[in-house]
């Protein structure tokens, strides 16, 4: 049976697994060897060639998850992003990037591209005209990220694929926030799917890794660069990541469900000014999200009313952790003003719609009622302590 014919949970559990021919164990054995025979072998294996048995196995799983021919695993999400970009851009080329991107990606472009002689433009918005107006003669890549962080704005994947194909431009998407469970951009013709596997693929806040999925031809091109730069993932972590992905669909679906319920609950709360969750009908891009996503993910953000003290609210949380990063099975929350967007000026944050009272919430798999009780406690705690201060 072709891997692509399997249902999602079967892909997560089995695609790519290595047969334990020696002991007949149920899971992929872990091969830590960094030295393999070179005579009379089909493939000369070496960790930095990205082709040890465990790397090869996991690449197959990643490819199947994104409905692509091939995949490649890296030491971090940023390694995946930077390799994809540099493999397809050279001196004199131009790239159009979506306005709002992951901070690390933005920094990579603005801090590193000049020395490679690569030109870049960020769009003014998320619509077709915003992208088309930035395309030039030498544009080789269009790069998007949807849903975006932290306001969960949605870019029309099909539209991007169409405007790029008409002009022979390669398309790349950072699909981290959706995960391959909620969104398969290859279905809409996107060429290269990029993931920070540190997030939903890893899912337990204990692995740093990255992944790319694309056609064999595109992956070969990225591999040619990757073997020279040398950012492969250790086989032990590869093996852990394979284990993590086995439960990815179960985890992500539980997170989707929790997030939808919590978004609705927060949306009705008098101390919440606004909820940004693409699953809510009042989200500006709800219909677009409904069209291109299979689930709305566990990521959302919400803005407290101005009279609420964000610090007091956060102090009142006992279950939901105040930590960076996202997409683990545990719920976490952060203030973009103090973390991901701290380096922006207050004016720039305001321009991007990031209020000081905005909180980005990564919903985990805990019981919905326990999460609601925790939020309730935080609202009560903040209200009570604010009164005491006055
Ligand atoms: C975390 C993240 C990255 C970078 O991944 P690392 O594993 O931290 O290098 C890229 N894109 C998005 C959307 C992310 O959330």
mmCIF file of C-alpha atoms and ligand atoms in Angstrom:
data_model
loop_
_atom_site.group_PDB
_atom_site.id
_atom_site.type_symbol
_atom_site.label_atom_id
_atom_site.label_comp_id
_atom_site.label_asym_id
_atom_site.label_seq_id
_atom_site.Cartn_x
_atom_site.Cartn_y
_atom_site.Cartn_z
ATOM 1 C CA UNK A 1 0.000 0.000 0.000
ATOM 2 C CA UNK A 2 1.309 3.480 -0.860
ATOM 3 C CA UNK A 3 1.984 5.563 2.266
ATOM 4 C CA UNK A 4 -0.149 8.350 0.821
ATOM 5 C CA UNK A 5 -3.187 6.057 0.861
ATOM 6 C CA UNK A 6 -3.044 5.574 4.623
ATOM 7 C CA UNK A 7 -5.186 7.596 7.008
ATOM 8 C CA UNK A 8 -3.453 10.239 9.077
ATOM 9 C CA UNK A 9 -3.016 8.228 12.293
ATOM 10 C CA UNK A 10 -1.537 5.315 10.348
ATOM 11 C CA UNK A 11 0.911 7.654 8.604
ATOM 12 C CA UNK A 12 1.911 9.112 11.979
ATOM 13 C CA UNK A 13 2.384 5.682 13.550
ATOM 14 C CA UNK A 14 3.923 3.602 10.778
ATOM 15 C CA UNK A 15 5.217 5.351 7.662
ATOM 16 C CA UNK A 16 8.990 5.100 7.408
ATOM 17 C CA UNK A 17 9.448 2.771 10.353
ATOM 18 C CA UNK A 18 12.521 0.536 10.225
ATOM 19 C CA UNK A 19 11.944 -3.213 10.471
ATOM 20 C CA UNK A 20 13.826 -4.749 13.365
ATOM 21 C CA UNK A 21 14.926 -7.840 11.456
ATOM 22 C CA UNK A 22 17.254 -8.987 14.231
ATOM 23 C CA UNK A 23 14.948 -9.075 17.245
ATOM 24 C CA UNK A 24 11.500 -8.379 15.694
ATOM 25 C CA UNK A 25 10.841 -5.494 18.049
ATOM 26 C CA UNK A 26 7.738 -3.371 17.420
ATOM 27 C CA UNK A 27 9.476 -0.039 16.857
ATOM 28 C CA UNK A 28 12.311 1.347 14.755
ATOM 29 C CA UNK A 29 15.677 0.400 16.208
ATOM 30 C CA UNK A 30 18.005 3.343 16.850
ATOM 31 C CA UNK A 31 21.223 3.342 14.812
ATOM 32 C CA UNK A 32 23.757 5.657 16.435
ATOM 33 C CA UNK A 33 26.560 4.720 14.046
ATOM 34 C CA UNK A 34 28.414 7.619 12.468
ATOM 35 C CA UNK A 35 30.488 5.221 10.410
ATOM 36 C CA UNK A 36 29.085 2.884 7.726
ATOM 37 C CA UNK A 37 30.628 0.551 5.161
ATOM 38 C CA UNK A 38 31.442 2.123 1.797
ATOM 39 C CA UNK A 39 32.152 -0.961 -0.332
ATOM 40 C CA UNK A 40 29.296 -2.856 -1.974
ATOM 41 C CA UNK A 41 26.545 -0.619 -0.594
ATOM 42 C CA UNK A 42 23.722 1.225 -2.371
ATOM 43 C CA UNK A 43 24.141 4.372 -0.286
ATOM 44 C CA UNK A 44 27.221 5.790 1.410
ATOM 45 C CA UNK A 45 25.778 6.714 4.774
ATOM 46 C CA UNK A 46 26.990 9.436 7.115
ATOM 47 C CA UNK A 47 25.062 11.627 9.607
ATOM 48 C CA UNK A 48 25.925 14.893 7.824
ATOM 49 C CA UNK A 49 24.690 13.422 4.530
ATOM 50 C CA UNK A 50 21.267 13.260 6.198
ATOM 51 C CA UNK A 51 21.011 9.570 5.291
ATOM 52 C CA UNK A 52 21.544 7.438 8.386
ATOM 53 C CA UNK A 53 18.813 4.771 8.706
ATOM 54 C CA UNK A 54 16.866 6.785 11.295
ATOM 55 C CA UNK A 55 17.131 10.050 9.358
ATOM 56 C CA UNK A 56 15.991 8.353 6.162
ATOM 57 C CA UNK A 57 13.041 6.750 7.966
ATOM 58 C CA UNK A 58 11.855 10.001 9.520
ATOM 59 C CA UNK A 59 12.204 11.869 6.219
ATOM 60 C CA UNK A 60 9.732 9.382 4.713
ATOM 61 C CA UNK A 61 7.235 10.069 7.479
ATOM 62 C CA UNK A 62 7.551 13.843 7.093
ATOM 63 C CA UNK A 63 7.081 13.554 3.327
ATOM 64 C CA UNK A 64 3.958 11.401 3.735
ATOM 65 C CA UNK A 65 2.504 13.814 6.304
ATOM 66 C CA UNK A 66 2.793 16.700 3.847
ATOM 67 C CA UNK A 67 1.747 14.566 0.842
ATOM 68 C CA UNK A 68 5.130 15.124 -0.808
ATOM 69 C CA UNK A 69 7.716 12.903 -2.488
ATOM 70 C CA UNK A 70 10.553 13.690 -0.112
ATOM 71 C CA UNK A 71 11.570 15.315 3.149
ATOM 72 C CA UNK A 72 14.628 16.477 5.061
ATOM 73 C CA UNK A 73 15.150 16.836 8.823
ATOM 74 C CA UNK A 74 17.324 19.560 10.373
ATOM 75 C CA UNK A 75 18.746 20.525 13.762
ATOM 76 C CA UNK A 76 16.209 23.340 14.234
ATOM 77 C CA UNK A 77 13.267 25.049 12.569
ATOM 78 C CA UNK A 78 15.517 27.955 11.596
ATOM 79 C CA UNK A 79 17.972 25.538 9.958
ATOM 80 C CA UNK A 80 15.058 24.290 7.835
ATOM 81 C CA UNK A 81 13.985 27.856 6.982
ATOM 82 C CA UNK A 82 17.491 29.107 6.171
ATOM 83 C CA UNK A 83 18.424 26.071 4.056
ATOM 84 C CA UNK A 84 15.220 26.258 2.034
ATOM 85 C CA UNK A 85 15.725 29.965 1.358
ATOM 86 C CA UNK A 86 19.413 29.805 0.510
ATOM 87 C CA UNK A 87 18.985 26.766 -1.727
ATOM 88 C CA UNK A 88 16.630 28.684 -3.996
ATOM 89 C CA UNK A 89 18.116 32.183 -3.884
ATOM 90 C CA UNK A 90 21.413 33.447 -5.166
ATOM 91 C CA UNK A 91 23.140 36.749 -5.817
ATOM 92 C CA UNK A 92 20.884 39.069 -7.796
ATOM 93 C CA UNK A 93 17.684 37.188 -7.002
ATOM 94 C CA UNK A 94 14.678 38.700 -5.252
ATOM 95 C CA UNK A 95 12.168 37.236 -2.802
ATOM 96 C CA UNK A 96 8.718 38.444 -1.747
ATOM 97 C CA UNK A 97 7.964 37.698 1.893
ATOM 98 C CA UNK A 98 4.711 37.995 3.768
ATOM 99 C CA UNK A 99 4.449 40.997 6.067
ATOM 100 C CA UNK A 100 4.189 39.115 9.378
ATOM 101 C CA UNK A 101 6.700 36.288 9.842
ATOM 102 C CA UNK A 102 8.285 34.349 12.684
ATOM 103 C CA UNK A 103 10.860 36.678 14.311
ATOM 104 C CA UNK A 104 13.810 34.390 13.557
ATOM 105 C CA UNK A 105 12.906 34.248 9.864
ATOM 106 C CA UNK A 106 12.542 38.021 9.702
ATOM 107 C CA UNK A 107 15.944 38.470 11.383
ATOM 108 C CA UNK A 108 17.599 35.945 9.060
ATOM 109 C CA UNK A 109 16.378 37.864 6.019
ATOM 110 C CA UNK A 110 17.163 41.399 7.201
ATOM 111 C CA UNK A 111 20.490 40.535 8.859
ATOM 112 C CA UNK A 112 21.981 38.023 6.411
ATOM 113 C CA UNK A 113 20.612 38.536 2.891
ATOM 114 C CA UNK A 114 22.586 41.646 2.064
ATOM 115 C CA UNK A 115 25.929 39.871 2.239
ATOM 116 C CA UNK A 116 24.643 37.237 -0.209
ATOM 117 C CA UNK A 117 23.418 39.969 -2.565
ATOM 118 C CA UNK A 118 19.819 38.738 -2.305
ATOM 119 C CA UNK A 119 17.078 41.378 -2.622
ATOM 120 C CA UNK A 120 13.893 41.127 -0.595
ATOM 121 C CA UNK A 121 10.540 42.870 -0.159
ATOM 122 C CA UNK A 122 7.970 42.431 2.584
ATOM 123 C CA UNK A 123 4.336 42.841 1.595
ATOM 124 C CA UNK A 124 2.133 45.579 3.051
ATOM 125 C CA UNK A 125 -0.719 43.147 3.656
ATOM 126 C CA UNK A 126 -2.009 39.639 3.042
ATOM 127 C CA UNK A 127 -4.067 40.090 -0.137
ATOM 128 C CA UNK A 128 -3.306 39.199 -3.756
ATOM 129 C CA UNK A 129 -2.534 42.810 -4.716
ATOM 130 C CA UNK A 130 -0.126 43.115 -1.777
ATOM 131 C CA UNK A 131 1.930 40.211 -3.127
ATOM 132 C CA UNK A 132 1.627 40.956 -6.852
ATOM 133 C CA UNK A 133 2.751 44.567 -6.406
ATOM 134 C CA UNK A 134 6.033 43.391 -4.839
ATOM 135 C CA UNK A 135 6.921 40.873 -7.573
ATOM 136 C CA UNK A 136 9.814 41.903 -9.834
ATOM 137 C CA UNK A 137 11.593 40.482 -12.900
ATOM 138 C CA UNK A 138 14.134 38.739 -10.654
ATOM 139 C CA UNK A 139 11.668 37.385 -8.051
ATOM 140 C CA UNK A 140 12.465 33.703 -7.533
ATOM 141 C CA UNK A 141 10.580 32.861 -4.324
ATOM 142 C CA UNK A 142 7.361 33.835 -2.537
ATOM 143 C CA UNK A 143 7.417 33.000 1.172
ATOM 144 C CA UNK A 144 4.375 32.875 3.451
ATOM 145 C CA UNK A 145 3.390 31.767 6.947
ATOM 146 C CA UNK A 146 -0.223 31.023 7.819
ATOM 147 C CA UNK A 147 -1.753 31.221 10.417
ATOM 148 C CA UNK A 148 0.556 34.065 11.393
ATOM 149 C CA UNK A 149 1.894 34.823 14.835
ATOM 150 C CA UNK A 150 0.376 36.176 17.061
ATOM 151 C CA UNK A 151 -2.886 37.427 15.499
ATOM 152 C CA UNK A 152 -3.575 34.216 13.562
ATOM 153 C CA UNK A 153 -4.128 36.048 10.279
ATOM 154 C CA UNK A 154 -4.657 33.786 7.282
ATOM 155 C CA UNK A 155 -3.012 33.998 3.855
ATOM 156 C CA UNK A 156 -4.873 32.488 0.896
ATOM 157 C CA UNK A 157 -2.612 29.547 0.007
ATOM 158 C CA UNK A 158 -4.320 28.786 -3.301
ATOM 159 C CA UNK A 159 -4.028 32.395 -4.417
ATOM 160 C CA UNK A 160 -0.287 32.431 -3.596
ATOM 161 C CA UNK A 161 0.267 29.227 -5.514
ATOM 162 C CA UNK A 162 -1.626 30.611 -8.530
ATOM 163 C CA UNK A 163 0.171 33.971 -8.768
ATOM 164 C CA UNK A 164 3.527 32.200 -8.363
ATOM 165 C CA UNK A 165 2.857 29.444 -10.924
ATOM 166 C CA UNK A 166 1.739 32.014 -13.520
ATOM 167 C CA UNK A 167 5.207 33.565 -13.202
ATOM 168 C CA UNK A 168 7.392 30.487 -12.643
ATOM 169 C CA UNK A 169 8.165 31.466 -9.033
ATOM 170 C CA UNK A 170 8.866 28.883 -6.286
ATOM 171 C CA UNK A 171 6.552 29.024 -3.242
ATOM 172 C CA UNK A 172 7.470 28.264 0.369
ATOM 173 C CA UNK A 173 5.287 28.125 3.431
ATOM 174 C CA UNK A 174 6.139 27.968 7.112
ATOM 175 C CA UNK A 175 3.426 25.490 8.112
ATOM 176 C CA UNK A 176 4.461 25.250 11.776
ATOM 177 C CA UNK A 177 1.411 26.860 13.386
ATOM 178 C CA UNK A 178 -1.074 24.684 11.501
ATOM 179 C CA UNK A 179 0.975 21.435 11.573
ATOM 180 C CA UNK A 180 0.510 18.871 8.786
ATOM 181 C CA UNK A 181 -2.576 17.648 10.620
ATOM 182 C CA UNK A 182 -4.501 20.881 10.086
ATOM 183 C CA UNK A 183 -3.116 22.051 6.772
ATOM 184 C CA UNK A 184 -1.470 20.455 3.738
ATOM 185 C CA UNK A 185 -0.368 23.303 1.458
ATOM 186 C CA UNK A 186 0.782 20.806 -1.201
ATOM 187 C CA UNK A 187 -2.935 20.213 -1.864
ATOM 188 C CA UNK A 188 -3.060 23.805 -3.112
ATOM 189 C CA UNK A 189 0.161 23.645 -5.121
ATOM 190 C CA UNK A 190 2.701 25.127 -2.694
ATOM 191 C CA UNK A 191 6.184 23.808 -3.538
ATOM 192 C CA UNK A 192 8.034 23.719 -0.216
ATOM 193 C CA UNK A 193 6.586 23.080 3.257
ATOM 194 C CA UNK A 194 8.727 24.095 6.239
ATOM 195 C CA UNK A 195 8.234 23.159 9.905
ATOM 196 C CA UNK A 196 9.801 23.968 13.193
ATOM 197 C CA UNK A 197 9.527 20.388 14.474
ATOM 198 C CA UNK A 198 10.265 21.883 17.891
ATOM 199 C CA UNK A 199 6.548 22.694 17.931
ATOM 200 C CA UNK A 200 3.644 20.354 16.987
ATOM 201 C CA UNK A 201 5.776 17.576 15.507
ATOM 202 C CA UNK A 202 7.828 17.286 18.700
ATOM 203 C CA UNK A 203 4.838 18.280 20.784
ATOM 204 C CA UNK A 204 6.349 17.746 24.247
ATOM 205 C CA UNK A 205 8.588 20.825 24.579
ATOM 206 C CA UNK A 206 11.694 18.630 24.711
ATOM 207 C CA UNK A 207 13.067 18.517 21.138
ATOM 208 C CA UNK A 208 14.572 21.175 18.878
ATOM 209 C CA UNK A 209 14.342 20.180 15.209
ATOM 210 C CA UNK A 210 13.206 21.323 11.787
ATOM 211 C CA UNK A 211 11.700 19.672 8.720
ATOM 212 C CA UNK A 212 11.134 20.391 5.048
ATOM 213 C CA UNK A 213 8.867 18.500 2.643
ATOM 214 C CA UNK A 214 8.757 18.946 -1.130
ATOM 215 C CA UNK A 215 9.245 17.165 -4.463
ATOM 216 C CA UNK A 216 12.341 14.967 -4.792
ATOM 217 C CA UNK A 217 13.856 17.533 -7.147
ATOM 218 C CA UNK A 218 13.421 20.387 -4.689
ATOM 219 C CA UNK A 219 14.657 18.322 -1.748
ATOM 220 C CA UNK A 220 17.765 17.320 -3.747
ATOM 221 C CA UNK A 221 18.517 20.987 -4.289
ATOM 222 C CA UNK A 222 18.173 21.737 -0.554
ATOM 223 C CA UNK A 223 20.242 18.640 0.285
ATOM 224 C CA UNK A 224 23.079 19.830 -1.959
ATOM 225 C CA UNK A 225 23.416 22.909 0.219
ATOM 226 C CA UNK A 226 22.685 21.104 3.485
ATOM 227 C CA UNK A 227 25.525 18.599 3.152
ATOM 228 C CA UNK A 228 27.924 21.552 2.820
ATOM 229 C CA UNK A 229 26.547 23.551 5.716
ATOM 230 C CA UNK A 230 26.214 20.515 7.956
ATOM 231 C CA UNK A 231 23.203 21.078 10.204
ATOM 232 C CA UNK A 232 21.896 17.534 10.562
ATOM 233 C CA UNK A 233 19.998 16.387 13.644
ATOM 234 C CA UNK A 234 21.516 13.834 16.020
ATOM 235 C CA UNK A 235 20.131 10.346 15.452
ATOM 236 C CA UNK A 236 18.966 10.072 19.024
ATOM 237 C CA UNK A 237 16.801 13.160 18.559
ATOM 238 C CA UNK A 238 15.643 11.868 15.180
ATOM 239 C CA UNK A 239 14.467 8.716 16.910
ATOM 240 C CA UNK A 240 12.702 10.725 19.645
ATOM 241 C CA UNK A 241 11.011 12.850 17.004
ATOM 242 C CA UNK A 242 9.770 9.735 15.202
ATOM 243 C CA UNK A 243 8.229 8.613 18.485
ATOM 244 C CA UNK A 244 6.638 12.014 19.054
ATOM 245 C CA UNK A 245 5.047 12.137 15.621
ATOM 246 C CA UNK A 246 3.263 8.822 16.244
ATOM 247 C CA UNK A 247 0.791 10.673 18.470
ATOM 248 C CA UNK A 248 0.767 13.972 16.573
ATOM 249 C CA UNK A 249 -2.681 13.609 15.022
ATOM 250 C CA UNK A 250 -4.199 12.570 18.369
ATOM 251 C CA UNK A 251 -2.514 15.464 20.164
ATOM 252 C CA UNK A 252 -3.268 18.121 17.581
ATOM 253 C CA UNK A 253 -6.920 17.113 17.252
ATOM 254 C CA UNK A 254 -7.310 17.294 21.042
ATOM 255 C CA UNK A 255 -5.627 20.701 20.999
ATOM 256 C CA UNK A 256 -7.919 21.924 18.189
ATOM 257 C CA UNK A 257 -10.939 20.875 20.219
ATOM 258 C CA UNK A 258 -9.760 22.449 23.472
ATOM 259 C CA UNK A 259 -8.762 25.663 21.699
ATOM 260 C CA UNK A 260 -12.158 26.036 20.032
ATOM 261 C CA UNK A 261 -13.952 25.661 23.366
ATOM 262 C CA UNK A 262 -11.596 28.016 25.186
ATOM 263 C CA UNK A 263 -11.784 30.600 22.387
ATOM 264 C CA UNK A 264 -15.573 30.621 22.681
ATOM 265 C CA UNK A 265 -15.374 30.892 26.473
ATOM 266 C CA UNK A 266 -12.846 33.752 26.355
ATOM 267 C CA UNK A 267 -14.834 35.512 23.636
ATOM 268 C CA UNK A 268 -17.813 35.805 26.000
ATOM 269 C CA UNK A 269 -15.734 36.915 28.995
ATOM 270 C CA UNK A 270 -16.346 40.554 30.048
ATOM 271 C CA UNK A 271 -12.647 41.118 30.862
ATOM 272 C CA UNK A 272 -11.500 40.006 27.396
ATOM 273 C CA UNK A 273 -11.512 42.716 24.732
ATOM 274 C CA UNK A 274 -10.895 40.428 21.753
ATOM 275 C CA UNK A 275 -10.062 36.861 20.834
ATOM 276 C CA UNK A 276 -8.033 36.045 17.729
ATOM 277 C CA UNK A 277 -8.832 32.456 16.734
ATOM 278 C CA UNK A 278 -9.506 31.495 13.096
ATOM 279 C CA UNK A 279 -12.140 29.007 14.237
ATOM 280 C CA UNK A 280 -14.361 31.792 15.579
ATOM 281 C CA UNK A 281 -16.907 33.236 13.167
ATOM 282 C CA UNK A 282 -15.887 36.773 14.202
ATOM 283 C CA UNK A 283 -12.271 36.236 13.067
ATOM 284 C CA UNK A 284 -11.714 38.366 9.931
ATOM 285 C CA UNK A 285 -10.308 35.373 8.010
ATOM 286 C CA UNK A 286 -12.647 32.681 9.340
ATOM 287 C CA UNK A 287 -14.071 31.706 5.947
ATOM 288 C CA UNK A 288 -10.644 31.470 4.346
ATOM 289 C CA UNK A 289 -9.377 29.350 7.250
ATOM 290 C CA UNK A 290 -12.423 27.101 6.896
ATOM 291 C CA UNK A 291 -11.646 26.618 3.210
ATOM 292 C CA UNK A 292 -7.968 25.710 3.514
ATOM 293 C CA UNK A 293 -7.578 24.243 7.019
ATOM 294 C CA UNK A 294 -8.812 20.902 8.359
ATOM 295 C CA UNK A 295 -8.665 22.149 11.940
ATOM 296 C CA UNK A 296 -7.993 25.578 13.419
ATOM 297 C CA UNK A 297 -5.023 24.535 15.595
ATOM 298 C CA UNK A 298 -4.338 24.993 19.291
ATOM 299 C CA UNK A 299 -2.897 28.483 18.850
ATOM 300 C CA UNK A 300 -4.805 31.673 19.627
ATOM 301 C CA UNK A 301 -4.309 35.035 21.196
ATOM 302 C CA UNK A 302 -6.588 37.228 23.259
ATOM 303 C CA UNK A 303 -6.499 40.780 24.496
ATOM 304 C CA UNK A 304 -7.432 41.690 28.042
ATOM 305 C CA UNK A 305 -9.539 44.828 28.563
ATOM 306 C CA UNK A 306 -7.348 47.877 29.217
ATOM 307 C CA UNK A 307 -8.244 48.040 32.899
ATOM 308 C CA UNK A 308 -6.830 44.551 33.497
ATOM 309 C CA UNK A 309 -3.232 44.295 34.734
ATOM 310 C CA UNK A 310 -1.513 41.717 32.515
ATOM 311 C CA UNK A 311 1.105 40.869 35.142
ATOM 312 C CA UNK A 312 -1.494 40.229 37.818
ATOM 313 C CA UNK A 313 -3.505 38.084 35.424
ATOM 314 C CA UNK A 314 -0.439 35.988 34.548
ATOM 315 C CA UNK A 315 0.488 35.665 38.233
ATOM 316 C CA UNK A 316 -2.959 34.240 38.884
ATOM 317 C CA UNK A 317 -2.429 31.310 36.503
ATOM 318 C CA UNK A 318 -1.502 28.105 38.277
ATOM 319 C CA UNK A 319 -1.839 25.421 35.602
ATOM 320 C CA UNK A 320 -1.117 27.316 32.377
ATOM 321 C CA UNK A 321 2.628 27.964 32.275
ATOM 322 C CA UNK A 322 4.274 31.268 31.371
ATOM 323 C CA UNK A 323 6.932 29.944 29.026
ATOM 324 C CA UNK A 324 8.287 30.715 25.575
ATOM 325 C CA UNK A 325 7.751 28.461 22.571
ATOM 326 C CA UNK A 326 4.510 26.661 21.842
ATOM 327 C CA UNK A 327 2.579 23.598 20.705
ATOM 328 C CA UNK A 328 3.465 21.236 23.541
ATOM 329 C CA UNK A 329 0.895 18.996 25.218
ATOM 330 C CA UNK A 330 0.994 21.440 28.140
ATOM 331 C CA UNK A 331 -0.803 24.791 27.847
ATOM 332 C CA UNK A 332 1.495 27.818 27.793
ATOM 333 C CA UNK A 333 0.935 31.538 27.577
ATOM 334 C CA UNK A 334 3.129 34.543 26.856
ATOM 335 C CA UNK A 335 2.980 38.270 26.363
ATOM 336 C CA UNK A 336 4.271 39.138 22.849
ATOM 337 C CA UNK A 337 5.096 42.641 24.141
ATOM 338 C CA UNK A 338 7.551 41.138 26.611
ATOM 339 C CA UNK A 339 8.923 38.300 24.469
ATOM 340 C CA UNK A 340 8.603 37.738 20.722
ATOM 341 C CA UNK A 341 7.874 41.401 19.921
ATOM 342 C CA UNK A 342 9.831 43.056 22.755
ATOM 343 C CA UNK A 343 12.416 44.561 20.407
ATOM 344 C CA UNK A 344 9.806 46.453 18.372
ATOM 345 C CA UNK A 345 9.001 50.030 19.333
ATOM 346 C CA UNK A 346 5.616 50.582 21.037
ATOM 347 C CA UNK A 347 4.459 52.425 17.881
ATOM 348 C CA UNK A 348 5.439 49.516 15.627
ATOM 349 C CA UNK A 349 3.688 47.049 17.924
ATOM 350 C CA UNK A 350 0.578 49.189 17.804
ATOM 351 C CA UNK A 351 0.786 49.332 14.000
ATOM 352 C CA UNK A 352 0.896 45.523 13.930
ATOM 353 C CA UNK A 353 -2.127 45.309 16.226
ATOM 354 C CA UNK A 354 -0.164 43.962 19.191
ATOM 355 C CA UNK A 355 -1.621 45.606 22.296
ATOM 356 C CA UNK A 356 0.148 45.430 25.665
ATOM 357 C CA UNK A 357 -2.780 43.384 26.940
ATOM 358 C CA UNK A 358 -2.402 40.790 24.171
ATOM 359 C CA UNK A 359 -1.578 37.245 25.278
ATOM 360 C CA UNK A 360 -0.612 34.371 23.012
ATOM 361 C CA UNK A 361 -2.076 31.148 24.226
ATOM 362 C CA UNK A 362 -0.844 27.703 23.147
ATOM 363 C CA UNK A 363 -3.583 25.326 24.210
ATOM 364 C CA UNK A 364 -2.514 21.881 25.408
ATOM 365 C CA UNK A 365 -4.325 18.606 25.952
ATOM 366 C CA UNK A 366 -5.345 19.115 29.590
ATOM 367 C CA UNK A 367 -9.022 18.783 30.516
ATOM 368 C CA UNK A 368 -10.942 21.773 29.186
ATOM 369 C CA UNK A 369 -12.648 22.352 32.554
ATOM 370 C CA UNK A 370 -9.315 22.538 34.370
ATOM 371 C CA UNK A 371 -8.049 25.117 31.896
ATOM 372 C CA UNK A 372 -11.217 27.182 32.275
ATOM 373 C CA UNK A 373 -10.935 26.983 36.074
ATOM 374 C CA UNK A 374 -7.342 28.230 35.824
ATOM 375 C CA UNK A 375 -8.321 31.181 33.618
ATOM 376 C CA UNK A 376 -11.236 31.986 35.934
ATOM 377 C CA UNK A 377 -8.885 31.980 38.904
ATOM 378 C CA UNK A 378 -6.491 34.340 37.111
ATOM 379 C CA UNK A 379 -9.295 36.797 36.303
ATOM 380 C CA UNK A 380 -10.475 36.736 39.925
ATOM 381 C CA UNK A 381 -6.949 37.050 41.283
ATOM 382 C CA UNK A 382 -6.152 40.039 39.063
ATOM 383 C CA UNK A 383 -9.442 41.785 39.836
ATOM 384 C CA UNK A 384 -9.065 41.282 43.593
ATOM 385 C CA UNK A 385 -5.438 42.433 43.736
ATOM 386 C CA UNK A 386 -6.097 45.433 41.560
ATOM 387 C CA UNK A 387 -8.805 46.543 44.019
ATOM 388 C CA UNK A 388 -6.389 46.067 46.914
ATOM 389 C CA UNK A 389 -3.815 48.321 45.250
ATOM 390 C CA UNK A 390 -6.372 51.107 44.896
HETATM 391 C C1 LIG B 1 9.621 28.261 16.415
HETATM 392 C C2 LIG B 1 9.327 28.636 15.023
HETATM 393 C C3 LIG B 1 10.332 28.649 14.042
HETATM 394 C C4 LIG B 1 11.785 28.362 14.357
HETATM 395 O O1 LIG B 1 11.973 27.093 14.859
HETATM 396 P P1 LIG B 1 13.197 26.673 15.830
HETATM 397 O O2 LIG B 1 12.989 25.224 15.990
HETATM 398 O O3 LIG B 1 13.034 27.475 17.070
HETATM 399 O O4 LIG B 1 14.453 27.036 15.119
HETATM 400 C C5 LIG B 1 9.985 28.963 12.746
HETATM 401 N N1 LIG B 1 8.715 29.276 12.425
HETATM 402 C C6 LIG B 1 7.728 29.306 13.341
HETATM 403 C C7 LIG B 1 6.353 29.658 12.913
HETATM 404 C C8 LIG B 1 7.994 28.983 14.668
HETATM 405 O O5 LIG B 1 7.000 29.008 15.568
#
